[in-house]
Coordinates of C-alpha atoms and ligand atoms in Angstrom, one line a residue:
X1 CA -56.7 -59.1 32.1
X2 CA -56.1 -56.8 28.7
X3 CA -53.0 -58.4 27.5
X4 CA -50.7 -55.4 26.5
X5 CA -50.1 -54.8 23.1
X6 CA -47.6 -52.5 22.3
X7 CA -46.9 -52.9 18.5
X8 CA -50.2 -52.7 17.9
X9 CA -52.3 -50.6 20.4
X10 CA -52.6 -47.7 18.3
X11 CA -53.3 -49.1 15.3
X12 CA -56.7 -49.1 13.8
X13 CA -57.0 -51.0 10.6
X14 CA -59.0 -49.4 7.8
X15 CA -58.4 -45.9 9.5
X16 CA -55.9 -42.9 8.5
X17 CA -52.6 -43.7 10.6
X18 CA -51.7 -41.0 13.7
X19 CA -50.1 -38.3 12.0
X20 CA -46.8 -36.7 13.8
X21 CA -49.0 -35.0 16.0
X22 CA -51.3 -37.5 16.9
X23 CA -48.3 -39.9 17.4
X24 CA -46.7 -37.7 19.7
X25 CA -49.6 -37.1 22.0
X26 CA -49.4 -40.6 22.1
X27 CA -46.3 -40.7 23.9
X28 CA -44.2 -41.1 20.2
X29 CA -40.8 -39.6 19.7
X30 CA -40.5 -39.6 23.6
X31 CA -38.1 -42.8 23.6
X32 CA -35.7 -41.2 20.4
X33 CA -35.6 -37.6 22.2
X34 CA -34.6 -39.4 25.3
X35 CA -32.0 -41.7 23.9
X36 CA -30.4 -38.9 21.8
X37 CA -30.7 -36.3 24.4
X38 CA -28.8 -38.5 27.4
X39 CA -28.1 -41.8 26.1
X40 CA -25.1 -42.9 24.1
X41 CA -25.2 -45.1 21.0
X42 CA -23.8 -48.2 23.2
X43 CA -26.6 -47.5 25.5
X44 CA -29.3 -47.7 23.8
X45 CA -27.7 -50.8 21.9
X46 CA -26.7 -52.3 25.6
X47 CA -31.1 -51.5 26.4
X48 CA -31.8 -53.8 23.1
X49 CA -29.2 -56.5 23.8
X50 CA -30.4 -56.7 27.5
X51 CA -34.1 -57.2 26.0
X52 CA -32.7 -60.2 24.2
X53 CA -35.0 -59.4 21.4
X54 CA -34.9 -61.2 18.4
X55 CA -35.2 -60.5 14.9
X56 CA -38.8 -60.6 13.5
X57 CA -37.4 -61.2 9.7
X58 CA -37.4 -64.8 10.2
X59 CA -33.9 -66.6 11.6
X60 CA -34.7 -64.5 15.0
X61 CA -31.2 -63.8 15.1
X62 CA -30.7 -61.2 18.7
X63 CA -30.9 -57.8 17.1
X64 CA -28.9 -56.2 20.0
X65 CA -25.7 -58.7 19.1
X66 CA -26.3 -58.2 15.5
X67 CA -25.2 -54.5 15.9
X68 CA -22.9 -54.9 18.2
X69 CA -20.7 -56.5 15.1
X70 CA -20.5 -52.7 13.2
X71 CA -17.4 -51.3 13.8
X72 CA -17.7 -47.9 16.2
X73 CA -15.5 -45.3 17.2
X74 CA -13.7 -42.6 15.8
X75 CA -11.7 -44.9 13.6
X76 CA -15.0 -46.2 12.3
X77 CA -15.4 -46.3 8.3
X78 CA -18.4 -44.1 7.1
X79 CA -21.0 -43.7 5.6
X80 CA -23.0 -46.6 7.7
X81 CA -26.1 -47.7 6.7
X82 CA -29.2 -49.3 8.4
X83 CA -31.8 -50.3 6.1
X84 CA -35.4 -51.5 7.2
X85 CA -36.4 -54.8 5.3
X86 CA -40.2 -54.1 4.5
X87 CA -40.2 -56.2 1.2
X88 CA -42.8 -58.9 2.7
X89 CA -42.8 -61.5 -0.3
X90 CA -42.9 -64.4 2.0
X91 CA -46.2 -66.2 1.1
X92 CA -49.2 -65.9 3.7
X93 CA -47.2 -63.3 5.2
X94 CA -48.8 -60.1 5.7
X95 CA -47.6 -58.6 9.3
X96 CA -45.0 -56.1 8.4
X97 CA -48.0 -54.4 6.0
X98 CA -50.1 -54.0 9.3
X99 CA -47.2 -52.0 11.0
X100 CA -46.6 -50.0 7.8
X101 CA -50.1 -48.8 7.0
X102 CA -51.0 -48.4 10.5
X103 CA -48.0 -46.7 11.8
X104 CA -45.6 -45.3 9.8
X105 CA -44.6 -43.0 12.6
X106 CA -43.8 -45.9 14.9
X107 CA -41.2 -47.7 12.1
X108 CA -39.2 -44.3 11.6
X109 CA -39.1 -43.7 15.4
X110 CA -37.5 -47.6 15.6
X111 CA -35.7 -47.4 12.5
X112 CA -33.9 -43.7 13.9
X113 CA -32.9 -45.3 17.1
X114 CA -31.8 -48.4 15.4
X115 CA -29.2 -45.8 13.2
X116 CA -28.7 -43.7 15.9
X117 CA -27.3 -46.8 18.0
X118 CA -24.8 -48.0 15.2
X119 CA -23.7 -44.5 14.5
X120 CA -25.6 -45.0 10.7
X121 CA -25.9 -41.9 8.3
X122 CA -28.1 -43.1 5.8
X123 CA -31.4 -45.1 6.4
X124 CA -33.6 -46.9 3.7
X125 CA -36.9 -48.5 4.0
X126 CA -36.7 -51.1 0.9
X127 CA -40.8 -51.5 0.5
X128 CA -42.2 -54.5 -1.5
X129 CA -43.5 -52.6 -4.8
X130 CA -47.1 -53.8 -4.1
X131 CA -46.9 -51.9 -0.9
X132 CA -48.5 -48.9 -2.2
X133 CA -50.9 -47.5 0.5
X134 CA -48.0 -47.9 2.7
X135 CA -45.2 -45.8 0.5
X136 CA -48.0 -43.2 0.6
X137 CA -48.1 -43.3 3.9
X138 CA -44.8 -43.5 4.5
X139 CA -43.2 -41.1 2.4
X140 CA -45.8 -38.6 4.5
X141 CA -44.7 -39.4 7.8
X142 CA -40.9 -39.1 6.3
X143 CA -41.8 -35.6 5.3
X144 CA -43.4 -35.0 8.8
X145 CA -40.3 -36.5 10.3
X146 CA -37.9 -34.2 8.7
X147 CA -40.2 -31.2 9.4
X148 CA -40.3 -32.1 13.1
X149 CA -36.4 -32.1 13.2
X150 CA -36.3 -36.2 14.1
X151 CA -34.4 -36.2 10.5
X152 CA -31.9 -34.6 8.8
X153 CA -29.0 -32.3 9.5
X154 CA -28.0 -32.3 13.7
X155 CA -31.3 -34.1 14.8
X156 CA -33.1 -31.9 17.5
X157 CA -29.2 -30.3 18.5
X158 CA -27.9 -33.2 19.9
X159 CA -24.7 -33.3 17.0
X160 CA -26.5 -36.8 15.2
X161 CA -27.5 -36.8 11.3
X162 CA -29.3 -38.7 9.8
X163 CA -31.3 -39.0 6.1
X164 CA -34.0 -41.7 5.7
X165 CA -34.8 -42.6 2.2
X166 CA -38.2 -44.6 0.7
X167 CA -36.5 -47.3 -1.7
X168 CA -39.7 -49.4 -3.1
X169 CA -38.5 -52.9 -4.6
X170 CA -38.4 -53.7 -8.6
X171 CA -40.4 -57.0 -7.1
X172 CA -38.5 -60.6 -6.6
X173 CA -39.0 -62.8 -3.4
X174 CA -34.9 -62.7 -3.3
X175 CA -34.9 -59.2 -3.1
X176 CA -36.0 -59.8 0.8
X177 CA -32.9 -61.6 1.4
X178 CA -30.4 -59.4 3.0
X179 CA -27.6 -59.1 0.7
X180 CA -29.7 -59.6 -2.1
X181 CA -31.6 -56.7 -1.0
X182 CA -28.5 -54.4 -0.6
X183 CA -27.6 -55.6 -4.5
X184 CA -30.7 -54.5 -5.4
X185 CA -30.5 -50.9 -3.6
X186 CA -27.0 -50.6 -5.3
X187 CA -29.0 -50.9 -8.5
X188 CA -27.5 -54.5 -9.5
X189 CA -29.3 -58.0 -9.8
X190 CA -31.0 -58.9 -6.6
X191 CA -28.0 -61.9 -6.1
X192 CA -27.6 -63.2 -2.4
X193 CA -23.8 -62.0 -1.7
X194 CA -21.5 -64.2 -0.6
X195 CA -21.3 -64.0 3.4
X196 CA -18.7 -63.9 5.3
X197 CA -18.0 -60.7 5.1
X198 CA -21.5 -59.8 7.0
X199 CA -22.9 -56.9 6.4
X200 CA -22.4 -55.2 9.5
X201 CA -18.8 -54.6 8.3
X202 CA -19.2 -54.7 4.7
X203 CA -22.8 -54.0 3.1
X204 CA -23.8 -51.3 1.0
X205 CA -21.3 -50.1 -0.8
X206 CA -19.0 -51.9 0.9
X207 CA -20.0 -50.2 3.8
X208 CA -21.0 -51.0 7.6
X209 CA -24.7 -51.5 7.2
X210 CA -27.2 -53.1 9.2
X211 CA -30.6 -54.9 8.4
X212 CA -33.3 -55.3 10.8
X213 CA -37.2 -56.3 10.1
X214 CA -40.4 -53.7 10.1
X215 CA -41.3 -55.5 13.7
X216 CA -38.2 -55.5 14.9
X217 CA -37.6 -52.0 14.7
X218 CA -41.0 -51.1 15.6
X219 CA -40.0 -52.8 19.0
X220 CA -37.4 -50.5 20.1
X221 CA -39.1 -47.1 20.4
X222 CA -40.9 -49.6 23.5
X223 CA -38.0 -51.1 24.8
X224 CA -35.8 -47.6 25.7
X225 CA -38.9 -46.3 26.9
X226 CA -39.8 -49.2 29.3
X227 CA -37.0 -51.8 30.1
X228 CA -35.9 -55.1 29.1
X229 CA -37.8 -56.3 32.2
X230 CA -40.7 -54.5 31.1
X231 CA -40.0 -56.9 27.7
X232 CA -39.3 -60.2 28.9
X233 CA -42.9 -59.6 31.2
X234 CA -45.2 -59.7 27.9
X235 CA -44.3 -62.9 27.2
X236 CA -45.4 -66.3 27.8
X237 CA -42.0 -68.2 27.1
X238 CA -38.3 -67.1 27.8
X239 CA -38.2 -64.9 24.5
X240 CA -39.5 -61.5 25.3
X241 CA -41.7 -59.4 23.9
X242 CA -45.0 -59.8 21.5
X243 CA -45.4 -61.0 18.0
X244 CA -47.8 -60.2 15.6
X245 CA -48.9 -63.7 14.2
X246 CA -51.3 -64.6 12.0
X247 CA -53.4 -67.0 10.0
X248 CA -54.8 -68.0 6.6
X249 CA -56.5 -70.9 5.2
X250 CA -59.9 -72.1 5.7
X251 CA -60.6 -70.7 9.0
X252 CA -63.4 -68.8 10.3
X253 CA -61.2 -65.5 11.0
X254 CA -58.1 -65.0 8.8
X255 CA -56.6 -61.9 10.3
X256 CA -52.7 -60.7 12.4
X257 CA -53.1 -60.6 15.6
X258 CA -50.5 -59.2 18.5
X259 CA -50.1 -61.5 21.5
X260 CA -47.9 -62.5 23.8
X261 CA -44.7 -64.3 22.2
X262 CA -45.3 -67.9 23.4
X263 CA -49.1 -68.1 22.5
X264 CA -49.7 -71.7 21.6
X265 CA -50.8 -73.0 17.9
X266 CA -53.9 -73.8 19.3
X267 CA -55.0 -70.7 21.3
X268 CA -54.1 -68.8 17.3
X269 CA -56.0 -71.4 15.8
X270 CA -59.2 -71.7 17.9
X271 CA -59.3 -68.5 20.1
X272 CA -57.9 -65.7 17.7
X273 CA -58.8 -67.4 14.1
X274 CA -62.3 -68.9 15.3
X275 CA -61.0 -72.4 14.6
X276 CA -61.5 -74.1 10.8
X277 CA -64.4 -73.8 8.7
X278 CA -67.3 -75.4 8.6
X279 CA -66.9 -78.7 7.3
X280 CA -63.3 -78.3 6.9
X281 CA -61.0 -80.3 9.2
X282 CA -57.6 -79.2 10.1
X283 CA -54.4 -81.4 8.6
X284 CA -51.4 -79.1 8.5
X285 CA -49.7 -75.7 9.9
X286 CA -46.8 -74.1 8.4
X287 CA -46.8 -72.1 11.4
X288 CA -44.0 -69.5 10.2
X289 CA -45.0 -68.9 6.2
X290 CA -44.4 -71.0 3.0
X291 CA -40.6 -71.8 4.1
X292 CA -40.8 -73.6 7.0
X293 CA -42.0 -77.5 7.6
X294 CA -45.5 -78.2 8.4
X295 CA -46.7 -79.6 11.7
X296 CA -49.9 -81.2 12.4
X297 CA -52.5 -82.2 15.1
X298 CA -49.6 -83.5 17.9
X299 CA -48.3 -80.2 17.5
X300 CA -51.2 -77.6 18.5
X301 CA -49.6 -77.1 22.0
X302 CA -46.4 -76.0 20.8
X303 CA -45.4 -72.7 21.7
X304 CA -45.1 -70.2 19.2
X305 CA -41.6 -68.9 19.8
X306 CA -38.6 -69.7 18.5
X307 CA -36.9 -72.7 20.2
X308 CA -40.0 -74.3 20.9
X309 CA -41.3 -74.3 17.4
X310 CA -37.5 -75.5 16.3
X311 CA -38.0 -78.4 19.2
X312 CA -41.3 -79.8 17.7
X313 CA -39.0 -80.1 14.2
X314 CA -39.9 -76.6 12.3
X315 CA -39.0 -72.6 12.3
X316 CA -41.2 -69.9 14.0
X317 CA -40.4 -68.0 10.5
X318 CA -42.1 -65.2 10.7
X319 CA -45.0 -66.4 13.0
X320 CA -48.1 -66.0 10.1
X321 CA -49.4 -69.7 10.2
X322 CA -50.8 -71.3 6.6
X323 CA -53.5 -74.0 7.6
X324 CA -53.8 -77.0 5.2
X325 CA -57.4 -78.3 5.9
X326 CA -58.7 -81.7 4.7
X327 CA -60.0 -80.8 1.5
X328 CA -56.8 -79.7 0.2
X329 CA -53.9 -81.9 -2.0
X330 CA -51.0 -81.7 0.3
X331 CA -49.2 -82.8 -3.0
X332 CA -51.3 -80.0 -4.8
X333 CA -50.4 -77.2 -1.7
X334 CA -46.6 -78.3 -2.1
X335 CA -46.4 -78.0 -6.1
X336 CA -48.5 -74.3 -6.1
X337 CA -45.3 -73.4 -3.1
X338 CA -42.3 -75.2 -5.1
X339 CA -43.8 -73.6 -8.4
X340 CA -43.4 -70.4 -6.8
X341 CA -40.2 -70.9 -5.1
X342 CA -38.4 -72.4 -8.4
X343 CA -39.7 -69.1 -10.3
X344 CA -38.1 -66.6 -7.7
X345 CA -34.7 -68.8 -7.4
X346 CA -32.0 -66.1 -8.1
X347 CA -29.9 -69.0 -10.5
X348 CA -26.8 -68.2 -8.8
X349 CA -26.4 -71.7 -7.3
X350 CA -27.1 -74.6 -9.8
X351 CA -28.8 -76.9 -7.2
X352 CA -31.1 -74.6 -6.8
X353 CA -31.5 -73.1 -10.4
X354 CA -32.1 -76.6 -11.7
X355 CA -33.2 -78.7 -8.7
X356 CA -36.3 -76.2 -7.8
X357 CA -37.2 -76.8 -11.5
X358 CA -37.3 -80.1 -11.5
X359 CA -38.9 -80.8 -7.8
X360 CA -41.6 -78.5 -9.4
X361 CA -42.5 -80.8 -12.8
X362 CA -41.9 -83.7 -10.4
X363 CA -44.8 -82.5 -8.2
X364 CA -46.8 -81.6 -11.0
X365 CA -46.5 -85.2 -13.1
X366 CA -47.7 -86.8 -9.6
X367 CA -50.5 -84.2 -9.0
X368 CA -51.4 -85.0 -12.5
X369 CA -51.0 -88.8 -12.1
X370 CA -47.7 -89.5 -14.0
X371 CA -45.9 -89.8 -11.2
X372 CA -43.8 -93.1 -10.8
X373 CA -42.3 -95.0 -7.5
X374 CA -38.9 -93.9 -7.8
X375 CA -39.7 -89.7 -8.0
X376 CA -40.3 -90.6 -4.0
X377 CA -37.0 -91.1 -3.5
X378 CA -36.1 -88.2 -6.1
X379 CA -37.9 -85.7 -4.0
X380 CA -36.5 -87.0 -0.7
X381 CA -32.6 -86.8 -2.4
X382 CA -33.3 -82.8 -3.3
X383 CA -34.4 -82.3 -0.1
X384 CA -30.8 -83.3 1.2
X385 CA -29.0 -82.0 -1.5
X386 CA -30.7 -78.5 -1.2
X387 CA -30.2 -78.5 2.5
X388 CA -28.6 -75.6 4.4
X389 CA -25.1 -75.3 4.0
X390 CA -25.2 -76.0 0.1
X391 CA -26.5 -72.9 -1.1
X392 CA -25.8 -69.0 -1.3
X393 CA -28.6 -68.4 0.5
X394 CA -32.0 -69.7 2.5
X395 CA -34.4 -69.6 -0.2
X396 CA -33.6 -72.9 -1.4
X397 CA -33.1 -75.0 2.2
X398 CA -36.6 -72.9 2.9
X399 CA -38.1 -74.2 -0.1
X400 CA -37.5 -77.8 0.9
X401 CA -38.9 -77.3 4.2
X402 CA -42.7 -77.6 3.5
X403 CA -41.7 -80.4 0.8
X404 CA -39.7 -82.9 2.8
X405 CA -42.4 -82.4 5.7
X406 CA -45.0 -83.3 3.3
X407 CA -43.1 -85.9 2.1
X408 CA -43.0 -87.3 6.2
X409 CA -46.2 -86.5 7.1
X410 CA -48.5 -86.8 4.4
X411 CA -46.7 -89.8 2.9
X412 CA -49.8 -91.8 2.1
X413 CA -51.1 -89.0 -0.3
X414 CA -48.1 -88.7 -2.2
X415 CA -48.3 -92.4 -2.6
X416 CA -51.7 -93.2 -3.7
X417 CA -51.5 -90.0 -6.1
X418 CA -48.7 -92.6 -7.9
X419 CA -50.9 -96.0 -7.6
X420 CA -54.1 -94.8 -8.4
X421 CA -52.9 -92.6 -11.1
X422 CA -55.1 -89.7 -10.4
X423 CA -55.3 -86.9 -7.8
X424 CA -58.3 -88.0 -5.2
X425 CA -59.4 -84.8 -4.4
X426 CA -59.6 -83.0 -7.9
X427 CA -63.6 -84.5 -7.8
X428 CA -64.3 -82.2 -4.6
X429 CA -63.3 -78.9 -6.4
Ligands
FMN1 C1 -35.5 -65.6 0.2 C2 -35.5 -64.7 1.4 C3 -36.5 -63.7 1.5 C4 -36.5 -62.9 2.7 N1 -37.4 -62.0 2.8 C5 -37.5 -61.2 3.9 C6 -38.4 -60.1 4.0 O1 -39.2 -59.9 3.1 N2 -38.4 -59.4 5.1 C7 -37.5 -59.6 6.2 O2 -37.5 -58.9 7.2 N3 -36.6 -60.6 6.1 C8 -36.6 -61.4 5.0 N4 -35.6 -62.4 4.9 C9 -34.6 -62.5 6.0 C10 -33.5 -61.4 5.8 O3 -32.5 -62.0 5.0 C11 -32.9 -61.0 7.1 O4 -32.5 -62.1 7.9 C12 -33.8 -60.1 8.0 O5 -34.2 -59.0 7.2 C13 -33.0 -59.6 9.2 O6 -33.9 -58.8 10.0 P1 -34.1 -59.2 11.6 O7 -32.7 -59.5 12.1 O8 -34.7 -58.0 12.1 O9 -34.9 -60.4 11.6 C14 -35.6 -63.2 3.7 C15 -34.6 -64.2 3.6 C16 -34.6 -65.0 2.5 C17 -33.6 -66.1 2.4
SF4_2 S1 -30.2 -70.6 -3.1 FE1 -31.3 -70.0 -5.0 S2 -32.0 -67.9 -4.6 FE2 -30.4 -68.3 -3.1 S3 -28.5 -67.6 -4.1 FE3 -28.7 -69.7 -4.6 S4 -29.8 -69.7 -6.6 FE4 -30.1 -67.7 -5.7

């Protein structure tokens, strides 16, 4: 049997995007007129906390309780905010940019039901600058949105406002992280915030404001129109819905792929990516982007949702799997990751500033064969020290995911790199 694909049905890649019209033969808009026409804003957030669905962004926090924290009524501070995270900086992580190209439409339809169920006034889509078919694309459908009276000034007569703007990123990894990204929309350095208070009570501006993920949001327009029953049916595990996951590497098919949440590593790996290369043999998944700890062979049954992937030791992140095949330095892999995580730190926390740094010339001296014994140990003690808990924000803990699961897993690499002096696999490039 088909297995449904909601997110993704009417997406073609490498075609034009349904315009408004298109989109609304298509059944669009049906699920925003309804829920402004007869629902009221706790309904529709009651519809999405019933669903149980969970943010796309990465922690899989339940978007339904998230908004539930933004105070409501008529004693309710405004102007609210909801702003759609589409920066997508998250290396080998390209499943937002599918939904953005491919349907702009469905994102505004999710991201207006998303305001309309906090009671927001303003909305922004903050797109990663390199993003540039997609702010084309969007920035058309907003124009089509506002013409069609789903924007704007008293939305279709049902007494709701609303103004979406296109905010496209100056271009940092941090600038993804929530309150860095509202920072960064207020015009200031991209700095993480210090949480509490949460955004949902104080963001922009000091302001109620909500963030939610491209996938996330393109989840709702589906769930008013069809149930949380309807959600929890497509997939495979308790946690409902589908997920766009994907892979990169050396495998046959690279690609995003929507199936049911749940799908196991190995169905991704063999079924939807064609299984490795040629000649390559597989050693390690980050199954949920750079920031999350590998797994290997014992894992390929795991279930790609979020408590089972947290079971077998890592994060379901945001489900795009990099495979490490046998060919490749895991010590080489980590340095190339910790290089580019010590170059986006913010260098608001010193641990991080510093200890990213130094990780990263402490990869490279051992790639390079100058490490020594002890930098083992080094590595292992900035992996605790940079732990969560110790840091403004996740980029840091994130960053020593992939390294202290190298440092577990791939042990013996790390080791022989030190006593033979030399990196054994620079002679097969
Ligand atoms: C360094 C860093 C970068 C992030 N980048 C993104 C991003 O590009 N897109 C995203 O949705 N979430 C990103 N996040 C997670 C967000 O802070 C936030 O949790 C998410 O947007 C919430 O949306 P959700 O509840 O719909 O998952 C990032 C977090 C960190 C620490
Ligand atoms: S952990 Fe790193 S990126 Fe995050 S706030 Fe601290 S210095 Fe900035």
């Amino acid at each position: 049997m088909e297995k449904p694909q909601p997110l993704t049905a009417n997406i073609h890649p490498g075609l034009e995007p349904p315009d408004i019209n298109a989109y609304e033969k298509l059944g669009g808009y049906r699920a925003l007129r309804q829920a402004i026409g007869s629902m009221a804003p706790e309904e529709v957030t009651r519809a999405v906390k019933d669903s149980h669905l969970k943010g796309r962004g990465g922690a899989g926090f339940d978007t339904g309780q998230k908004w539930s924290f933004v105070p409501m009524g008529n004693d309710a501070v405004h102007p609210k905010y909801l702003v759609v995270n589409a920066d997508e900086m998250e290396p080998g992580t390209f499943k937002d940019r599918l939904l953005l190209e491919g349907g702009p439409h469905q994102l505004i339809e999710g991201a207006i039901l998303a305001a309309y169920a906090v009671q927001a006034d303003i909305a922004y889509i903050f797109l990663r600058w390199a993003y540039r078919l997609a702010a084309r694309r969007l920035t058309r459908a907003i124009a089509e949105a506002y013409d069609h009276h789903y924007l704007g000034r008293n939305i279709r007569g049902s007494g709701y406002s609303l103004e979406l703007y296109l905010h496209v990123s100056g271009g940092r990894y941090i600038c993804g992280e929530e309150t860095g990204l509202l920072n960064a929309i207020e015009g200031k350095r991209a700095n993480p915030r210090s949480k509490p208070p949460f955004p949902q009570t104080s963001g922009l501006w000091g302001k109620p404001t909500v963030v939610n993920n491209v996938e996330t949001l393109c989840n709702l327009p589906h769930i008013v129109n069809n149930g949380a029953e309807w959600f929890q049916g497509l997939s495979l595990s308790g946690e409902g819905g589908t997920k766009i996951y994907g892979a990169s590497g050396r495998v046959r098919r690279p690609g995003a792929w929507e199936l049911p949440m749940g799908t196991t590593i190995r169905e991704l790996l063999e079924d939807h990516a064609g299984g490795m290369k040629a000649g390559y043999g597989l050693r390690g998944v980050l199954p949920g982007g750079a920031s999350t700890d590998f797994l290997v062979e014992e894992h390929l049954d795991v279930k790609m949702d979020f408590s089972s992937v947290q079971k077998a030791g890592s994060r379901l992140g945001t489900g795009t799997m990099i495979i490490m095949d046998d060919h490749t330095c895991p010590v080489g892999m980590v340095l190339n990751l910790q290089r580019f995580f010590a170059q986006e730190s913010c260098g608001w926390c010193s641990p991080c500033w510093g200890g990213l740094q130094w990780v990263a010339q402490t990869l490279a001296a051992i790639e390079a064969g100058e490490g020594q014994p002890e930098d083992l140990e080094m590595l292992k003690s900035h992996v605790a020290m940079l732990s969560p808990g110790h840091t403004y924000c996740a980029l840091a803990p994130g960053a020593m995911e992939p390294l202290g699961s190298a440092l577990t897993y791939f042990s013996d690499d790390f080791e022989r790199h030190i006593r033979e002096k030399r990196c054994a696999w620079r002679k097969q490039w």
